mmCIF file of C-alpha atoms in Angstrom:
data_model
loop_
_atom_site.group_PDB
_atom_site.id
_atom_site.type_symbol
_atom_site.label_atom_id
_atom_site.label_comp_id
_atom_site.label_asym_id
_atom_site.label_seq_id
_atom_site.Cartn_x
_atom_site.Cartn_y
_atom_site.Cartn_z
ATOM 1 C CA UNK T 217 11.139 28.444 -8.558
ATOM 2 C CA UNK T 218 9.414 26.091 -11.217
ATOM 3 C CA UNK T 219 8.870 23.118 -9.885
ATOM 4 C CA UNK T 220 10.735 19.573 -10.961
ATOM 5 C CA UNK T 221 8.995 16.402 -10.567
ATOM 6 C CA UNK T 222 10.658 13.560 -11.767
ATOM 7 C CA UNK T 223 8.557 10.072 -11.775
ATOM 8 C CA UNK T 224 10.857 7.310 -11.817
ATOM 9 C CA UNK T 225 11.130 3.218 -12.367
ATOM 10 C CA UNK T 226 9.711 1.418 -9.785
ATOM 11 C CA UNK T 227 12.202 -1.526 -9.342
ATOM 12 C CA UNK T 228 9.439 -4.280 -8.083
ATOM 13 C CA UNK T 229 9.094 -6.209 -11.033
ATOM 14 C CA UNK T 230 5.665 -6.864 -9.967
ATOM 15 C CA UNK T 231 4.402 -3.167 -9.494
ATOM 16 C CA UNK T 232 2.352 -1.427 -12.438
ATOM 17 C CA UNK T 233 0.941 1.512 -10.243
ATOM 18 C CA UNK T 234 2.332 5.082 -10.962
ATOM 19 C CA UNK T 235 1.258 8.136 -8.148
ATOM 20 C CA UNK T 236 0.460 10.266 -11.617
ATOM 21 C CA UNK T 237 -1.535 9.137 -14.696
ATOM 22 C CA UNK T 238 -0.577 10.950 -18.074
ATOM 23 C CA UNK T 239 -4.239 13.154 -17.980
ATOM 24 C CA UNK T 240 -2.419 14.395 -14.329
ATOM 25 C CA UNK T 241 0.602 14.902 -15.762
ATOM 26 C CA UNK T 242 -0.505 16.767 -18.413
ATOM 27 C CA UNK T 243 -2.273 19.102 -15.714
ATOM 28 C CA UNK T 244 0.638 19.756 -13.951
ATOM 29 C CA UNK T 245 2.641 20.497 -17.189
ATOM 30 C CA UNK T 246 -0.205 23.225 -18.213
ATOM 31 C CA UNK T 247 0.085 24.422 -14.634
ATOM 32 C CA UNK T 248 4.136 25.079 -14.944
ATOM 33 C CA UNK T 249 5.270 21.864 -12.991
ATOM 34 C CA UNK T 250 8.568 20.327 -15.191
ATOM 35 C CA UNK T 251 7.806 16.484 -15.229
ATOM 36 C CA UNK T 252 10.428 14.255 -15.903
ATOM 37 C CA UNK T 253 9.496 10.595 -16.869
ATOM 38 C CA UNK T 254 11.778 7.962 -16.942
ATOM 39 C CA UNK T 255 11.034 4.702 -19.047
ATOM 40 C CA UNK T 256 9.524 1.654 -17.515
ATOM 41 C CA UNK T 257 8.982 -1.813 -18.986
ATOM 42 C CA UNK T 258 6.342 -2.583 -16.579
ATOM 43 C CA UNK T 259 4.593 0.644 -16.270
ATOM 44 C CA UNK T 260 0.226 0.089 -16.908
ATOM 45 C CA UNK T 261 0.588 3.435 -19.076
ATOM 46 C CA UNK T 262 2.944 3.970 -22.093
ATOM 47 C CA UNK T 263 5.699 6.207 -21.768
ATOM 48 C CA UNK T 264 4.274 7.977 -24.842
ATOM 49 C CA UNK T 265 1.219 9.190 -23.625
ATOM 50 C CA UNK T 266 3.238 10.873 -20.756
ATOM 51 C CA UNK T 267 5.390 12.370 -23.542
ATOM 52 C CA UNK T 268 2.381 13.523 -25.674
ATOM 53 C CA UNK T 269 1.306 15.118 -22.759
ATOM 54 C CA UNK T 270 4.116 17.371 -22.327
ATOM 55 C CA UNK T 271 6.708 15.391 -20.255
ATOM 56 C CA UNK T 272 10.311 15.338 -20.387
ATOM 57 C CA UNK T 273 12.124 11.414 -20.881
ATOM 58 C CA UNK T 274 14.606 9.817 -19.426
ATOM 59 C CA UNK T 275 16.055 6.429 -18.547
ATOM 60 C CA UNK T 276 15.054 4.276 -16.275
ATOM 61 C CA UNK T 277 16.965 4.299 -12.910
ATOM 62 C CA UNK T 278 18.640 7.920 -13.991
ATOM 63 C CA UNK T 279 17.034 9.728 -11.367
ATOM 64 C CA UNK T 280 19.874 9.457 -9.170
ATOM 65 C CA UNK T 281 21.848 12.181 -11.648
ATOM 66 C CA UNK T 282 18.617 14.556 -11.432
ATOM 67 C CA UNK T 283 19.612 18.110 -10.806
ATOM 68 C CA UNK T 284 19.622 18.400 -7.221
ATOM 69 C CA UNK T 285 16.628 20.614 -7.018
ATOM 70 C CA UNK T 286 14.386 18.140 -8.842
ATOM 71 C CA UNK T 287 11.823 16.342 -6.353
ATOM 72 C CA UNK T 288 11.801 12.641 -7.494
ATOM 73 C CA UNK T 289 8.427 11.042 -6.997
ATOM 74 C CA UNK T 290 7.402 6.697 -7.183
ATOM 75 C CA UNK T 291 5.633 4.305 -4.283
ATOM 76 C CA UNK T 292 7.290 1.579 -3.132
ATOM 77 C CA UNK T 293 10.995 0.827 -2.245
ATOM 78 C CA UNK T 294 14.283 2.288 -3.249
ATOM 79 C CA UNK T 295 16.917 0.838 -4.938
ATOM 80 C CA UNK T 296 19.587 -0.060 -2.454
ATOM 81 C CA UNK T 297 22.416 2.478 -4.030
ATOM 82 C CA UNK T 298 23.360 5.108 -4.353
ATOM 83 C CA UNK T 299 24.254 5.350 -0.626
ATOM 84 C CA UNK T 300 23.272 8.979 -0.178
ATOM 85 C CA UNK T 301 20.216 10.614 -1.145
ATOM 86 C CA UNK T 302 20.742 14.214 -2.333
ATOM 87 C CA UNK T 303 16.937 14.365 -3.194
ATOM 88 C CA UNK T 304 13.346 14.886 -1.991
ATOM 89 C CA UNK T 305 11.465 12.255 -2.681
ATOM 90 C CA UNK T 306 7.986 11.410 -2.423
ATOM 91 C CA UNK T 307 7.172 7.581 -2.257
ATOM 92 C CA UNK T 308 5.941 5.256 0.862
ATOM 93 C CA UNK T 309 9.134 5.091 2.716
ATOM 94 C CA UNK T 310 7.994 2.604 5.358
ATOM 95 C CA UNK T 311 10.339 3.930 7.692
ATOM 96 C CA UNK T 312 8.419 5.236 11.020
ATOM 97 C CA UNK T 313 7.448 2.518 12.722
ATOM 98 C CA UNK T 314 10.648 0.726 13.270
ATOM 99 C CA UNK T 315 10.316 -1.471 10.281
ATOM 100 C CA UNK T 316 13.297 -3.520 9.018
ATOM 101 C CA UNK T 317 15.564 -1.714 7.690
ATOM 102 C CA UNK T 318 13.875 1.672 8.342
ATOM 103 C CA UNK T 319 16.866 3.122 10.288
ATOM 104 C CA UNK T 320 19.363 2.388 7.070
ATOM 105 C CA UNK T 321 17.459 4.409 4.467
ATOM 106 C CA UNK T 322 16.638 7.052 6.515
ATOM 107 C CA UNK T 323 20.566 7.660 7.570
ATOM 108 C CA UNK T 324 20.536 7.437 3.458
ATOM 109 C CA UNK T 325 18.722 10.444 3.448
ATOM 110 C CA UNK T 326 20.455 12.185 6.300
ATOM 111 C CA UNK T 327 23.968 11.498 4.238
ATOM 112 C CA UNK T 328 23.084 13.016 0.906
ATOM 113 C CA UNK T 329 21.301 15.871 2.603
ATOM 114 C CA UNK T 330 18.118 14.669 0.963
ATOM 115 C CA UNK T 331 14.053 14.206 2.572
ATOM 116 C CA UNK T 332 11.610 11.427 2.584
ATOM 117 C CA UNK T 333 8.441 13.141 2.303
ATOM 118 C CA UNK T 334 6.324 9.557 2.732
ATOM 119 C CA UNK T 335 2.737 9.782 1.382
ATOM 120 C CA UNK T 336 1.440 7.487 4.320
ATOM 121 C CA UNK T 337 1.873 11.266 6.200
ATOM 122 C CA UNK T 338 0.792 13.532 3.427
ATOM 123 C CA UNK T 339 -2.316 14.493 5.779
ATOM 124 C CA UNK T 340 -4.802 17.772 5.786
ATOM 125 C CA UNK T 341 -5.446 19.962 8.525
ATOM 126 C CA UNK T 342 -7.088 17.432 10.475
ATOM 127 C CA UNK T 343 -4.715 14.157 10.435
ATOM 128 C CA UNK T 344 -6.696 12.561 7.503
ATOM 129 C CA UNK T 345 -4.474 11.197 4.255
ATOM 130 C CA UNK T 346 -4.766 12.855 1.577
ATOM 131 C CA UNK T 347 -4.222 10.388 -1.024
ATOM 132 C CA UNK T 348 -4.312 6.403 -0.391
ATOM 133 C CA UNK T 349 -4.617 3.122 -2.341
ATOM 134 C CA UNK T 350 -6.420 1.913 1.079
ATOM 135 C CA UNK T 351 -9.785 1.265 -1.245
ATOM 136 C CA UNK T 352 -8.152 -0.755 -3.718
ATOM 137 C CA UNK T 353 -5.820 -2.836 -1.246
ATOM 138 C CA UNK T 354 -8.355 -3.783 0.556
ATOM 139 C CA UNK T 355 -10.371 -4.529 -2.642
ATOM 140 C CA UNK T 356 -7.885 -6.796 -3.612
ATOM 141 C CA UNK T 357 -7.199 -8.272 -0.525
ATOM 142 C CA UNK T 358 -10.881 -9.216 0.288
ATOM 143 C CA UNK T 359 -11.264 -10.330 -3.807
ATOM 144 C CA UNK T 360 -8.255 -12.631 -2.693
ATOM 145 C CA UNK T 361 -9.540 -14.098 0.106
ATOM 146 C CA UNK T 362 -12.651 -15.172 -1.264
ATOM 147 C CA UNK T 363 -11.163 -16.767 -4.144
ATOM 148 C CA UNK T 364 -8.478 -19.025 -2.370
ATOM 149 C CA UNK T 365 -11.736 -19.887 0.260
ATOM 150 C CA UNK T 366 -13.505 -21.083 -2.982
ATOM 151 C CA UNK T 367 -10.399 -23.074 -4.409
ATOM 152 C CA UNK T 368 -10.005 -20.714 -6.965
ATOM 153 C CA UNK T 369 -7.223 -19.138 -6.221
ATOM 154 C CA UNK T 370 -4.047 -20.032 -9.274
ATOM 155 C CA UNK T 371 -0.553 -18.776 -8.914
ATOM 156 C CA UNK T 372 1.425 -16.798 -10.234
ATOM 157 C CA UNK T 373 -1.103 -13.597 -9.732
ATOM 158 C CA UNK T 374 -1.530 -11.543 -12.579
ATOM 159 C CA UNK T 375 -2.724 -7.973 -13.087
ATOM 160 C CA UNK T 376 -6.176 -7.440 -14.596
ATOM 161 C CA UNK T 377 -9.026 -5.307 -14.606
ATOM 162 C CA UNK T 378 -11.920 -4.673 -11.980
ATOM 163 C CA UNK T 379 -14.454 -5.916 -14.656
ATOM 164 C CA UNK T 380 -12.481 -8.918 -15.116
ATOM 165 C CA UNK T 381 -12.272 -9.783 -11.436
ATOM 166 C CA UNK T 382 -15.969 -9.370 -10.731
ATOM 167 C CA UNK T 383 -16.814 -11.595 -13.226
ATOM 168 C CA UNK T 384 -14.302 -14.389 -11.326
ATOM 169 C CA UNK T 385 -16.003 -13.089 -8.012
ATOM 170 C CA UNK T 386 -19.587 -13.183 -9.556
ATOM 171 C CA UNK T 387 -19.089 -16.764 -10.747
ATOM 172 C CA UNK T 388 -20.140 -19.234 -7.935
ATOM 173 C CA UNK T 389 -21.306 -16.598 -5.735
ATOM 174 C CA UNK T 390 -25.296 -18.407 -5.530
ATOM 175 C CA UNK T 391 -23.671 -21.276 -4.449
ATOM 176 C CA UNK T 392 -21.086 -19.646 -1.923
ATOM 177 C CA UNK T 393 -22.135 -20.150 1.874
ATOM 178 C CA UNK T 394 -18.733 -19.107 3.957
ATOM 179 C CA UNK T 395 -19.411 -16.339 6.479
ATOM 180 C CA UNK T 396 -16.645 -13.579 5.947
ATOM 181 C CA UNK T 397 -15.672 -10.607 8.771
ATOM 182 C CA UNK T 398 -13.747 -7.381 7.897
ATOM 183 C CA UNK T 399 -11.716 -6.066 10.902
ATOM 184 C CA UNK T 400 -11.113 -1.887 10.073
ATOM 185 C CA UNK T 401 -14.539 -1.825 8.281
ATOM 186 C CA UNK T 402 -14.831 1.671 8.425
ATOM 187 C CA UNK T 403 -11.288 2.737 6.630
ATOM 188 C CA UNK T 404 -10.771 3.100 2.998
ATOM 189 C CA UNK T 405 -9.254 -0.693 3.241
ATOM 190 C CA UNK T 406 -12.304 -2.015 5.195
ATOM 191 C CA UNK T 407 -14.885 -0.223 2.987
ATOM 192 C CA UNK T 408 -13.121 -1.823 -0.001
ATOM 193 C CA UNK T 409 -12.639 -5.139 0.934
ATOM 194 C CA UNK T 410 -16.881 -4.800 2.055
ATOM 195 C CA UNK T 411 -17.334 -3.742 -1.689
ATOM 196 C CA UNK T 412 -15.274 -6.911 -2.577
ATOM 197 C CA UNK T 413 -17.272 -9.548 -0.414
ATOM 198 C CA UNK T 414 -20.570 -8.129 -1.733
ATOM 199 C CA UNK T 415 -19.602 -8.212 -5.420
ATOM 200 C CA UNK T 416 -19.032 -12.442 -4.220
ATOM 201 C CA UNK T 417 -22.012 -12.577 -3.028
ATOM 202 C CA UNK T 418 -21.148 -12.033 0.846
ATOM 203 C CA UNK T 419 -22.714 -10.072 3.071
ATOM 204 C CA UNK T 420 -19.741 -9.588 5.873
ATOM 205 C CA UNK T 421 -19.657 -9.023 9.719
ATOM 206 C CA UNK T 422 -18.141 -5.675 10.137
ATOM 207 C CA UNK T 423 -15.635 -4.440 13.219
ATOM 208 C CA UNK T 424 -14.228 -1.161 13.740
ATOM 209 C CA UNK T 425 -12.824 0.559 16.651
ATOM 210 C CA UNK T 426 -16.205 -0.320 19.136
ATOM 211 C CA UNK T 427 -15.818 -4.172 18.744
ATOM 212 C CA UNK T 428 -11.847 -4.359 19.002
ATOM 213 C CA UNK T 429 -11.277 -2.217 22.157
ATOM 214 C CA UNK T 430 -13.065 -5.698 23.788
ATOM 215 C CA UNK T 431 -12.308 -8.265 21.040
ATOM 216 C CA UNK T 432 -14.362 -11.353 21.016
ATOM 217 C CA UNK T 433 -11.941 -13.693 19.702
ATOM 218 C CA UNK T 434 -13.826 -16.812 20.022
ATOM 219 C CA UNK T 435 -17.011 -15.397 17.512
ATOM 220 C CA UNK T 436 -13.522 -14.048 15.655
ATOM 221 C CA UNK T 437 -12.342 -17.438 15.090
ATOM 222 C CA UNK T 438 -16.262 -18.533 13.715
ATOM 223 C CA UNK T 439 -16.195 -16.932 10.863
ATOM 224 C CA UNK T 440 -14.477 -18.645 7.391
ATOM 225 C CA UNK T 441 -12.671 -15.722 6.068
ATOM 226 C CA UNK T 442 -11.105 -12.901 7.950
ATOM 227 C CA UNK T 443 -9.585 -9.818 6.118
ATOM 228 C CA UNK T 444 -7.649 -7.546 8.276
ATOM 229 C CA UNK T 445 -7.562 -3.808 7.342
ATOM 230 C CA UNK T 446 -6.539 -1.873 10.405
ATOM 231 C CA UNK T 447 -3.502 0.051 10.327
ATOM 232 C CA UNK T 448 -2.650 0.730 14.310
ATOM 233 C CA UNK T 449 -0.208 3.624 14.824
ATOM 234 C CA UNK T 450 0.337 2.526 18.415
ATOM 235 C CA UNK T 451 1.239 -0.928 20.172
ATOM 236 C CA UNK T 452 -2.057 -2.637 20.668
ATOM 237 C CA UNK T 453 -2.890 -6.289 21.987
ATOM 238 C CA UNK T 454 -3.257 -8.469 18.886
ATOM 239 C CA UNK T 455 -6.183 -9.453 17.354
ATOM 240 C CA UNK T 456 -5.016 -13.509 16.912
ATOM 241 C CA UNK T 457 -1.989 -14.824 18.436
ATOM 242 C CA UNK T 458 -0.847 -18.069 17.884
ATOM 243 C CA UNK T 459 -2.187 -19.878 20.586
ATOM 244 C CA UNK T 460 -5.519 -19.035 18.720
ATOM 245 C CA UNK T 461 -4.942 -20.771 15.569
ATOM 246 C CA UNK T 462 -5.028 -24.062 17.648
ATOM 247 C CA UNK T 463 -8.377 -23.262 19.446
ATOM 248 C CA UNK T 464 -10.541 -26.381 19.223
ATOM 249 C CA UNK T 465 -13.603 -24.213 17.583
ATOM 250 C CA UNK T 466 -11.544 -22.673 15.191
ATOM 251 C CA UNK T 467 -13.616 -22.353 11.954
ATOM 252 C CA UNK T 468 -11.339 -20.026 10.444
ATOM 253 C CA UNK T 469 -9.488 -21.092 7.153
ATOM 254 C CA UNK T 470 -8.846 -18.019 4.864
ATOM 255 C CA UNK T 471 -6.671 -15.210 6.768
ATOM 256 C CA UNK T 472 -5.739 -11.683 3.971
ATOM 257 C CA UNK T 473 -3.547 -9.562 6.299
ATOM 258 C CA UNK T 474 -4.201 -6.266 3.915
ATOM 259 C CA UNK T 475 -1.756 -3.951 6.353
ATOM 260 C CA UNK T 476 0.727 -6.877 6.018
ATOM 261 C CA UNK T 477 2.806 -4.622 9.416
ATOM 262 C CA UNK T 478 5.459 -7.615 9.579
ATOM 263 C CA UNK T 479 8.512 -6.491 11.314
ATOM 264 C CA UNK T 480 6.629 -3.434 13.021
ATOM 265 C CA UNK T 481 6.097 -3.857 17.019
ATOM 266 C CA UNK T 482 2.254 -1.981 15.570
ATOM 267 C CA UNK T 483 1.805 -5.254 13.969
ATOM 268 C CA UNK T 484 -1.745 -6.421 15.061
ATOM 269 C CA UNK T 485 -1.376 -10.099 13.228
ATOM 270 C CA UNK T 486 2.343 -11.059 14.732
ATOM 271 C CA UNK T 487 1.740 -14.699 13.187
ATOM 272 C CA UNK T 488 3.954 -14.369 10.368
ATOM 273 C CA UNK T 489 7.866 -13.064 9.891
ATOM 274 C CA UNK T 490 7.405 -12.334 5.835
ATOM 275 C CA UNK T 491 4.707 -11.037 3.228
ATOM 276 C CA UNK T 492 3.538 -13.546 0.485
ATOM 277 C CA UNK T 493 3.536 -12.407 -3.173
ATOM 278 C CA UNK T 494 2.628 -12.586 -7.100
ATOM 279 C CA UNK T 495 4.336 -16.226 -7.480
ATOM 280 C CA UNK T 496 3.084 -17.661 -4.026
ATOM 281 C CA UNK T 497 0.316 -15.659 -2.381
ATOM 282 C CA UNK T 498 -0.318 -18.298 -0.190
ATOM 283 C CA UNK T 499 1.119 -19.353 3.032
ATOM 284 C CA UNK T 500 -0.650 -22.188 4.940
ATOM 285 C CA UNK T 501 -0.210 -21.403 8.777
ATOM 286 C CA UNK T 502 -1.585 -24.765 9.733
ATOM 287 C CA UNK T 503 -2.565 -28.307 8.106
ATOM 288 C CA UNK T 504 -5.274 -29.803 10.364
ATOM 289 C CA UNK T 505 -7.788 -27.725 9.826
ATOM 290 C CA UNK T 506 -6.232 -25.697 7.501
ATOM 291 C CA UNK T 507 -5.463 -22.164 7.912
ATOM 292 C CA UNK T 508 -4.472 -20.030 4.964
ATOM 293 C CA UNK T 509 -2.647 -16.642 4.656
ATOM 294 C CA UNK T 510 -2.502 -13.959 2.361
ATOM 295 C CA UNK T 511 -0.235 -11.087 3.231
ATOM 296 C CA UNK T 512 0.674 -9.152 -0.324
ATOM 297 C CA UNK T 513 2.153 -5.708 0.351
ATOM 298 C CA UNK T 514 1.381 -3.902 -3.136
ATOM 299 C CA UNK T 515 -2.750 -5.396 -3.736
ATOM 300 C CA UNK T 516 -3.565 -2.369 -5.623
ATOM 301 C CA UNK T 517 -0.840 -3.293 -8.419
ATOM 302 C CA UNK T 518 -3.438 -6.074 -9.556
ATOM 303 C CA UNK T 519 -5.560 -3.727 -10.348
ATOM 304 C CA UNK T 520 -2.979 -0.868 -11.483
ATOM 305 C CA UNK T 521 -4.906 1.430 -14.032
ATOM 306 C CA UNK T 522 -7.812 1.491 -11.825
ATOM 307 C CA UNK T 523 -5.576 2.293 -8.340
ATOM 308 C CA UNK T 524 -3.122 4.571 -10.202
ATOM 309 C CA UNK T 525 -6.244 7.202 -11.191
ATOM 310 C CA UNK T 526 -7.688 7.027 -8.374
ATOM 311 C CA UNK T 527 -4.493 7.615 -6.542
ATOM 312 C CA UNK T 528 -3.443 10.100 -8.898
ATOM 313 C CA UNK T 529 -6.480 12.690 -9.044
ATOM 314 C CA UNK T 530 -6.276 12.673 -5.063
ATOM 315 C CA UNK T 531 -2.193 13.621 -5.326
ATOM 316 C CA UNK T 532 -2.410 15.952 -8.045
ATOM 317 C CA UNK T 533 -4.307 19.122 -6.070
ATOM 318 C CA UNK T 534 -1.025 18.602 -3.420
ATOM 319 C CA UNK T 535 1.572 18.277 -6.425
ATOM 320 C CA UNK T 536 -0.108 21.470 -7.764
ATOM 321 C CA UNK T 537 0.254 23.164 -4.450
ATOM 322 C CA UNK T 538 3.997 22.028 -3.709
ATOM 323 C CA UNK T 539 6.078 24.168 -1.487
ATOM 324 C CA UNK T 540 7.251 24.616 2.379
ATOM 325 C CA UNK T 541 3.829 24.545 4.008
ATOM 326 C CA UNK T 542 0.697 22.681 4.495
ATOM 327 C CA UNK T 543 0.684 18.899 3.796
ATOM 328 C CA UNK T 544 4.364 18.772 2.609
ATOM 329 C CA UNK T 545 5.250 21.229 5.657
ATOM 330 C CA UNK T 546 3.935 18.324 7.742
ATOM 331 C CA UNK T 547 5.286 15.564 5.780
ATOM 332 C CA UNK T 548 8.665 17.098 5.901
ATOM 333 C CA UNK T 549 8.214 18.069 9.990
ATOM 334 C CA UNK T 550 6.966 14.015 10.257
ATOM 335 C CA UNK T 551 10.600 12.900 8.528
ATOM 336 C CA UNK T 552 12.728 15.335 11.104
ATOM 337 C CA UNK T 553 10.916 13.851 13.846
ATOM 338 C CA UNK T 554 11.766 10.048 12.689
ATOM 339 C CA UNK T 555 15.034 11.608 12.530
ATOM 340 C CA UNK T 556 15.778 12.892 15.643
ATOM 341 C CA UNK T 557 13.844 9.616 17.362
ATOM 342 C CA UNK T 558 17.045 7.291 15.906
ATOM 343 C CA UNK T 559 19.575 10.056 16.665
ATOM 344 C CA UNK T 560 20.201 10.625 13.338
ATOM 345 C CA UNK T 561 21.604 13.920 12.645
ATOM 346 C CA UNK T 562 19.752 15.728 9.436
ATOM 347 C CA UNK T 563 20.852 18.752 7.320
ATOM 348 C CA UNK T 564 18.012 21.262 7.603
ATOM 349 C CA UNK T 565 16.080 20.607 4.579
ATOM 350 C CA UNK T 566 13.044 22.219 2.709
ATOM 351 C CA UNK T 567 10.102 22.349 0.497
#
């Protein structure tokens, strides 16, 4: 059976990304995949150049009326209705970990008969993701960081270009003397938000799994800038708790939570109860000294044409490959198991 993606509207009015860029799409159209677009105000590509390269339109929010067998694709959150959901779809659900509302859309699914096949668990043979904005978020986050430290931060956020932001980040960096440490250094975030503090200028301290089994939190709390890009997929102790943002020595003043885990018992940075955003990406967390947080759950929208290719040519080898086994196979086994650990009863779904 032909396959029948359908890439809908992303309802955040602050996300640009897409998971396929029209030169994608117009691979998977030459290589028999039906692609159904649907319109999108805030979209960083045109809906023509998805057109000219072979797709099919439609409007925006329709995908709910897709034929049943179409596999609707996007990134971040659903729309709250309909109720049930009759489809596949491939997006970041958020829903494994015991995040709020996890449980609700996931009994969505289990209603309509539907799948969440979430990309976070799109993973090869050996546990590693496949595809992942990691780079880019922590890009962002680090780019962030650095420029609130410096004062230079203005509100509301606004998407741009990696050029664009390296020229901010360039700007000052001779005179910039803030010492800057990247927990996760060795992930796609870490590695990114390293990239980041060099661009500024900043050589930074770099942890990974060897430093944080026995966390020093006092030479923690000596650095300026701390950007935190470890994803933990089991309850660990915390790297800062709140006792630690009174410590006398504190030096700290510029806290980017890149994994932004609120809500999730995983959550290695339980010192805030909501993400930050576009309009006010700044939280202080104390007055005297100051302590600053940044904690933006979609960083690589800043810098959507750059994240969506990237992101894109790493899906488009598993989009080609659809069907019952291998990644998706696994992605589909991970959403029965978050099933069955909530009791939820599911309709046998597949591929």
């Amino acid at each position: 059976m032909t396959l029948h993606l359908w890439l809908r509207h992303e309802p955040r009015t602050t996300e640009r990304r897409t998971p396929v860029v029209p030169a994608d799409a117009r691979r998977l159209v030459d290589g028999g995949v039906t692609l159904t677009v649907e319109e999108s105000p805030q979209r960083i590509f045109p809906l023509e150049e998805y057109e000219a390269a072979g797709c099919r339109r439609a409007p925006t929010g329709s995908w709910a009326g897709a034929p049943r067998d179409a596999v609707i694709i996007g990134l971040k959150e659903l729309p709250d209705s309909p109720g049930e959901l009759m489809h596949r779809h491939i997006c970041f659900g958020h829903a494994y970990k015991r995040q709020p509302g996890a449980a609700g859309l996931l009994r969505r699914f289990a209603a309509g008969g539907g799948a969440l096949l979430d990309l976070e668990y799109l993973v090869d043979d050996e546990g590693r993701r496949v595809a992942a904005f990691g780079f880019w978020a922590g890009y962002l986050g680090a780019a962030l960081a650095v420029l609130q430290h410096r004062g230079r931060l203005t509100a509301p956020l606004v998407p741009t270009t990696k050029e664009e932001l390296d020229a901010v980040l360039r700007h000052g960096a001779r005179d910039a003397r803030s010492t800057a440490l990247v927990i996760g250094a060795l992930g796609r975030s870490g590695r990114g938000a390293v990239a980041a503090f060099r661009t500024a200028g900043t050589e930074p301290t770099r942890w990974d799994l060897a430093e944080t089994r026995d966390l020093d939190r006092p030479a923690l709390l000596g650095h300026d800038v701390l950007v935190n890009a470890v994803l933990a997929t089991a309850p660990v102790p915390p790297f800062l708790r709140e006792e630690d943002l009174d410590a006398p020595a504190r030096r700290l003043r510029t806290l980017c939570d890149v994994t932004c885990d609120v809500g999730s018992p995983f959550n290695v940075l339980p010192l805030y109860d909501r993400t930050t955003d576009w309009a006010e990406p700044v939280r202080r967390l104390r007055e005297e000294p100051p302590l600053d947080l940044i904690a933006i759950d979609n960083l690589p929208s800043l810098l959507p044409r750059e994240s969506s290719t990237d992101f894109s040519a790493a899906l488009l080898p598993q989009l080609l490959a659809f069907g019952p086994g291998g990644a998706w196979g696994r992605c589909l086994d991970r959403y029965h198991q978050a099933c069955r650990e909530l009791g939820i009863e599911q309709r046998e779904t597949g591929t």
